[in-house]
Amino acid sequence: MNSQRAILSNESNYAVFRVGDKVIRFRAPYSLEHYTEVKEWNHGYIVAMAKYKQNDRPEEEYIDLIPVLKNLYFDPDTFLAPIKEVSVVNG
C-alpha cells in the first residue's frame, strides 16, 4: 500500500475511511448528514467538520481510528504510516 491520500465519507449510518484498496466502515452518529472537511490528520486521529440534522452549521467531530483498526486486526502503525493527507468526498 503506497497511497498517501485517504478519503473520509459516509454511507447511511456509517463513516467510511478509504485508503488504496482498503475500505473501513464504522458506526457514525445517527444524525450525521455528511462530512464537510478534514481540519487535521494526525496518524489515525481526525478532526473533521460534520453536518448534522439538528444543526444548521457544521460542527467539529473527532475520530480516533486506532481502536477501530485494532478491532479489525490491522496493525495501526503499518496501516497509517503511508497516509499523509485525508480528504472528504461526498456522494
N, C-alpha and C. Protein backbone atom coordinates (compact mmCIF):
# COMPACT_ATOMS: atom_id res chain seq x y z
N MET A 1 0.86 -1.18 0.00
CA MET A 1 0.00 0.00 0.00
C MET A 1 0.90 1.23 0.00
N ASN A 2 0.88 2.00 -1.07
CA ASN A 2 1.72 3.18 -1.12
C ASN A 2 0.94 4.47 -1.30
N SER A 3 -0.35 4.42 -1.07
CA SER A 3 -1.18 5.60 -1.21
C SER A 3 -0.90 6.58 -0.07
N GLN A 4 -0.80 7.84 -0.42
CA GLN A 4 -0.55 8.85 0.60
C GLN A 4 -1.78 9.67 0.93
N ARG A 5 -2.88 9.40 0.24
CA ARG A 5 -4.11 10.15 0.45
C ARG A 5 -5.24 9.18 0.80
N ALA A 6 -5.97 9.51 1.84
CA ALA A 6 -7.13 8.71 2.24
C ALA A 6 -8.38 9.57 2.08
N ILE A 7 -9.52 8.90 2.02
CA ILE A 7 -10.80 9.56 1.81
C ILE A 7 -11.71 9.27 3.00
N LEU A 8 -12.37 10.29 3.51
CA LEU A 8 -13.38 10.16 4.55
C LEU A 8 -14.72 10.52 3.93
N SER A 9 -15.71 9.65 4.12
CA SER A 9 -17.06 9.92 3.63
C SER A 9 -18.04 9.22 4.56
N ASN A 10 -19.31 9.19 4.17
CA ASN A 10 -20.28 8.45 4.97
C ASN A 10 -21.32 7.82 4.06
N GLU A 11 -21.86 6.70 4.54
CA GLU A 11 -22.92 5.96 3.86
C GLU A 11 -23.89 5.51 4.92
N SER A 12 -25.15 5.89 4.79
CA SER A 12 -26.18 5.55 5.78
C SER A 12 -25.70 5.95 7.17
N ASN A 13 -25.63 5.00 8.09
CA ASN A 13 -25.22 5.29 9.46
C ASN A 13 -23.75 4.98 9.71
N TYR A 14 -22.95 4.97 8.66
CA TYR A 14 -21.55 4.61 8.79
C TYR A 14 -20.63 5.70 8.26
N ALA A 15 -19.52 5.88 8.96
CA ALA A 15 -18.41 6.66 8.42
C ALA A 15 -17.58 5.69 7.60
N VAL A 16 -16.98 6.17 6.53
CA VAL A 16 -16.20 5.32 5.64
C VAL A 16 -14.83 5.96 5.47
N PHE A 17 -13.79 5.16 5.72
CA PHE A 17 -12.40 5.61 5.56
C PHE A 17 -11.77 4.71 4.51
N ARG A 18 -11.33 5.32 3.40
CA ARG A 18 -10.74 4.56 2.29
C ARG A 18 -9.30 4.99 2.08
N VAL A 19 -8.47 3.99 1.92
CA VAL A 19 -7.08 4.27 1.54
C VAL A 19 -6.63 3.11 0.65
N GLY A 20 -6.16 3.45 -0.55
CA GLY A 20 -5.80 2.41 -1.51
C GLY A 20 -6.99 1.51 -1.77
N ASP A 21 -6.80 0.19 -1.64
CA ASP A 21 -7.90 -0.75 -1.87
C ASP A 21 -8.59 -1.16 -0.56
N LYS A 22 -8.25 -0.52 0.53
CA LYS A 22 -8.84 -0.84 1.84
C LYS A 22 -9.99 0.12 2.15
N VAL A 23 -11.11 -0.45 2.60
CA VAL A 23 -12.28 0.34 2.99
C VAL A 23 -12.68 -0.08 4.40
N ILE A 24 -12.74 0.87 5.29
CA ILE A 24 -13.13 0.60 6.67
C ILE A 24 -14.40 1.38 6.97
N ARG A 25 -15.42 0.68 7.42
CA ARG A 25 -16.68 1.31 7.80
C ARG A 25 -16.87 1.15 9.30
N PHE A 26 -17.35 2.22 9.94
CA PHE A 26 -17.65 2.15 11.37
C PHE A 26 -18.84 3.06 11.66
N ARG A 27 -19.53 2.75 12.76
CA ARG A 27 -20.74 3.48 13.11
C ARG A 27 -20.49 4.97 13.23
N ALA A 28 -21.41 5.74 12.69
CA ALA A 28 -21.38 7.20 12.80
C ALA A 28 -22.63 7.63 13.57
N PRO A 29 -22.66 8.83 14.08
CA PRO A 29 -23.87 9.31 14.75
C PRO A 29 -25.07 9.23 13.82
N TYR A 30 -26.20 8.87 14.35
CA TYR A 30 -27.42 8.67 13.54
C TYR A 30 -27.81 9.94 12.79
N SER A 31 -27.46 11.10 13.32
CA SER A 31 -27.89 12.35 12.71
C SER A 31 -26.87 12.95 11.73
N LEU A 32 -25.78 12.22 11.46
CA LEU A 32 -24.77 12.71 10.53
C LEU A 32 -25.35 12.77 9.12
N GLU A 33 -25.26 13.94 8.51
CA GLU A 33 -25.66 14.08 7.11
C GLU A 33 -24.46 13.87 6.20
N HIS A 34 -23.35 14.54 6.50
CA HIS A 34 -22.12 14.37 5.73
C HIS A 34 -20.97 15.12 6.40
N TYR A 35 -19.78 14.73 6.03
CA TYR A 35 -18.59 15.46 6.47
C TYR A 35 -18.35 16.60 5.49
N THR A 36 -17.87 17.73 5.99
CA THR A 36 -17.63 18.87 5.10
C THR A 36 -16.15 19.11 4.85
N GLU A 37 -15.30 18.79 5.83
CA GLU A 37 -13.86 18.96 5.63
C GLU A 37 -13.09 18.23 6.72
N VAL A 38 -11.84 17.97 6.43
CA VAL A 38 -10.92 17.44 7.43
C VAL A 38 -10.03 18.60 7.84
N LYS A 39 -10.07 18.94 9.12
CA LYS A 39 -9.27 20.06 9.62
C LYS A 39 -7.88 19.61 10.04
N GLU A 40 -7.79 18.36 10.51
CA GLU A 40 -6.50 17.88 11.00
C GLU A 40 -6.41 16.37 10.83
N TRP A 41 -5.24 15.91 10.44
CA TRP A 41 -4.92 14.49 10.36
C TRP A 41 -3.64 14.27 11.15
N ASN A 42 -3.70 13.39 12.14
CA ASN A 42 -2.53 13.14 12.96
C ASN A 42 -2.42 11.65 13.23
N HIS A 43 -1.88 10.92 12.27
CA HIS A 43 -1.59 9.49 12.42
C HIS A 43 -2.73 8.71 13.09
N GLY A 44 -3.90 8.76 12.49
CA GLY A 44 -5.03 7.98 12.99
C GLY A 44 -6.07 8.79 13.73
N TYR A 45 -5.77 10.03 14.01
CA TYR A 45 -6.72 10.90 14.70
C TYR A 45 -7.16 11.98 13.73
N ILE A 46 -8.48 12.08 13.53
CA ILE A 46 -9.04 13.02 12.56
C ILE A 46 -9.90 14.05 13.29
N VAL A 47 -9.68 15.30 12.96
CA VAL A 47 -10.61 16.35 13.37
C VAL A 47 -11.31 16.76 12.09
N ALA A 48 -12.62 16.50 12.04
CA ALA A 48 -13.39 16.78 10.84
C ALA A 48 -14.57 17.69 11.18
N MET A 49 -15.03 18.40 10.19
CA MET A 49 -16.26 19.16 10.33
C MET A 49 -17.38 18.30 9.74
N ALA A 50 -18.49 18.21 10.48
CA ALA A 50 -19.58 17.34 10.07
C ALA A 50 -20.90 18.10 10.17
N LYS A 51 -21.76 17.86 9.20
CA LYS A 51 -23.10 18.46 9.19
C LYS A 51 -24.07 17.44 9.77
N TYR A 52 -24.78 17.88 10.82
CA TYR A 52 -25.77 17.03 11.48
C TYR A 52 -27.17 17.58 11.24
N LYS A 53 -28.16 16.71 11.27
CA LYS A 53 -29.55 17.09 11.01
C LYS A 53 -30.04 18.18 11.96
N GLN A 54 -29.63 18.12 13.22
CA GLN A 54 -30.17 19.03 14.23
C GLN A 54 -29.49 20.40 14.27
N ASN A 55 -28.49 20.62 13.43
CA ASN A 55 -27.75 21.87 13.46
C ASN A 55 -27.62 22.43 12.05
N ASP A 56 -27.82 23.74 11.91
CA ASP A 56 -27.71 24.37 10.59
C ASP A 56 -26.27 24.45 10.10
N ARG A 57 -25.33 24.51 11.03
CA ARG A 57 -23.92 24.67 10.67
C ARG A 57 -23.12 23.42 11.02
N PRO A 58 -22.07 23.16 10.25
CA PRO A 58 -21.20 22.03 10.59
C PRO A 58 -20.54 22.24 11.96
N GLU A 59 -20.25 21.13 12.62
CA GLU A 59 -19.57 21.19 13.91
C GLU A 59 -18.42 20.18 13.92
N GLU A 60 -17.48 20.37 14.83
CA GLU A 60 -16.33 19.50 14.89
C GLU A 60 -16.69 18.12 15.38
N GLU A 61 -16.08 17.13 14.74
CA GLU A 61 -16.20 15.74 15.19
C GLU A 61 -14.78 15.19 15.26
N TYR A 62 -14.55 14.35 16.25
CA TYR A 62 -13.24 13.76 16.47
C TYR A 62 -13.32 12.26 16.24
N ILE A 63 -12.45 11.75 15.40
CA ILE A 63 -12.46 10.33 15.06
C ILE A 63 -11.08 9.76 15.38
N ASP A 64 -11.07 8.73 16.20
CA ASP A 64 -9.82 8.03 16.53
C ASP A 64 -9.86 6.67 15.85
N LEU A 65 -9.06 6.51 14.80
CA LEU A 65 -9.06 5.26 14.03
C LEU A 65 -8.28 4.12 14.70
N ILE A 66 -7.42 4.42 15.65
CA ILE A 66 -6.57 3.39 16.26
C ILE A 66 -7.40 2.24 16.85
N PRO A 67 -8.39 2.50 17.72
CA PRO A 67 -9.17 1.37 18.25
C PRO A 67 -9.97 0.63 17.17
N VAL A 68 -10.43 1.36 16.17
CA VAL A 68 -11.17 0.72 15.07
C VAL A 68 -10.24 -0.25 14.34
N LEU A 69 -9.04 0.21 14.01
CA LEU A 69 -8.08 -0.64 13.31
C LEU A 69 -7.70 -1.86 14.14
N LYS A 70 -7.46 -1.66 15.42
CA LYS A 70 -7.10 -2.78 16.30
C LYS A 70 -8.22 -3.81 16.37
N ASN A 71 -9.47 -3.35 16.44
CA ASN A 71 -10.61 -4.27 16.48
C ASN A 71 -10.74 -5.08 15.19
N LEU A 72 -10.22 -4.54 14.10
CA LEU A 72 -10.26 -5.23 12.80
C LEU A 72 -8.96 -5.99 12.51
N TYR A 73 -8.11 -6.09 13.52
CA TYR A 73 -6.84 -6.82 13.43
C TYR A 73 -5.86 -6.23 12.42
N PHE A 74 -5.92 -4.91 12.24
CA PHE A 74 -4.91 -4.19 11.47
C PHE A 74 -3.84 -3.71 12.43
N ASP A 75 -2.61 -3.66 11.97
CA ASP A 75 -1.55 -3.02 12.75
C ASP A 75 -1.63 -1.53 12.44
N PRO A 76 -2.06 -0.71 13.41
CA PRO A 76 -2.26 0.71 13.12
C PRO A 76 -1.03 1.42 12.58
N ASP A 77 0.15 1.14 13.13
CA ASP A 77 1.35 1.83 12.66
C ASP A 77 1.64 1.53 11.19
N THR A 78 1.54 0.27 10.81
CA THR A 78 1.80 -0.13 9.43
C THR A 78 0.73 0.45 8.49
N PHE A 79 -0.53 0.36 8.90
CA PHE A 79 -1.63 0.83 8.07
C PHE A 79 -1.59 2.35 7.86
N LEU A 80 -1.30 3.09 8.92
CA LEU A 80 -1.39 4.55 8.88
C LEU A 80 -0.13 5.24 8.37
N ALA A 81 1.02 4.57 8.42
CA ALA A 81 2.30 5.20 8.07
C ALA A 81 2.31 5.90 6.71
N PRO A 82 1.77 5.30 5.64
CA PRO A 82 1.87 5.97 4.33
C PRO A 82 0.87 7.11 4.12
N ILE A 83 -0.08 7.28 5.03
CA ILE A 83 -1.14 8.29 4.82
C ILE A 83 -0.63 9.66 5.26
N LYS A 84 -0.57 10.57 4.33
CA LYS A 84 -0.10 11.93 4.60
C LYS A 84 -1.24 12.94 4.64
N GLU A 85 -2.37 12.57 4.03
CA GLU A 85 -3.47 13.52 3.87
C GLU A 85 -4.79 12.76 3.87
N VAL A 86 -5.84 13.39 4.43
CA VAL A 86 -7.19 12.82 4.39
C VAL A 86 -8.11 13.91 3.84
N SER A 87 -8.92 13.54 2.85
CA SER A 87 -9.87 14.47 2.24
C SER A 87 -11.28 13.93 2.37
N VAL A 88 -12.24 14.83 2.30
CA VAL A 88 -13.65 14.44 2.34
C VAL A 88 -14.17 14.32 0.92
N VAL A 89 -14.90 13.24 0.67
CA VAL A 89 -15.61 13.07 -0.60
C VAL A 89 -17.03 12.68 -0.25
N ASN A 90 -18.00 13.43 -0.78
CA ASN A 90 -19.41 13.13 -0.53
C ASN A 90 -20.10 12.74 -1.83
N GLY A 91 -21.02 11.78 -1.65
CA GLY A 91 -21.85 11.36 -2.77
C GLY A 91 -21.11 10.61 -3.77
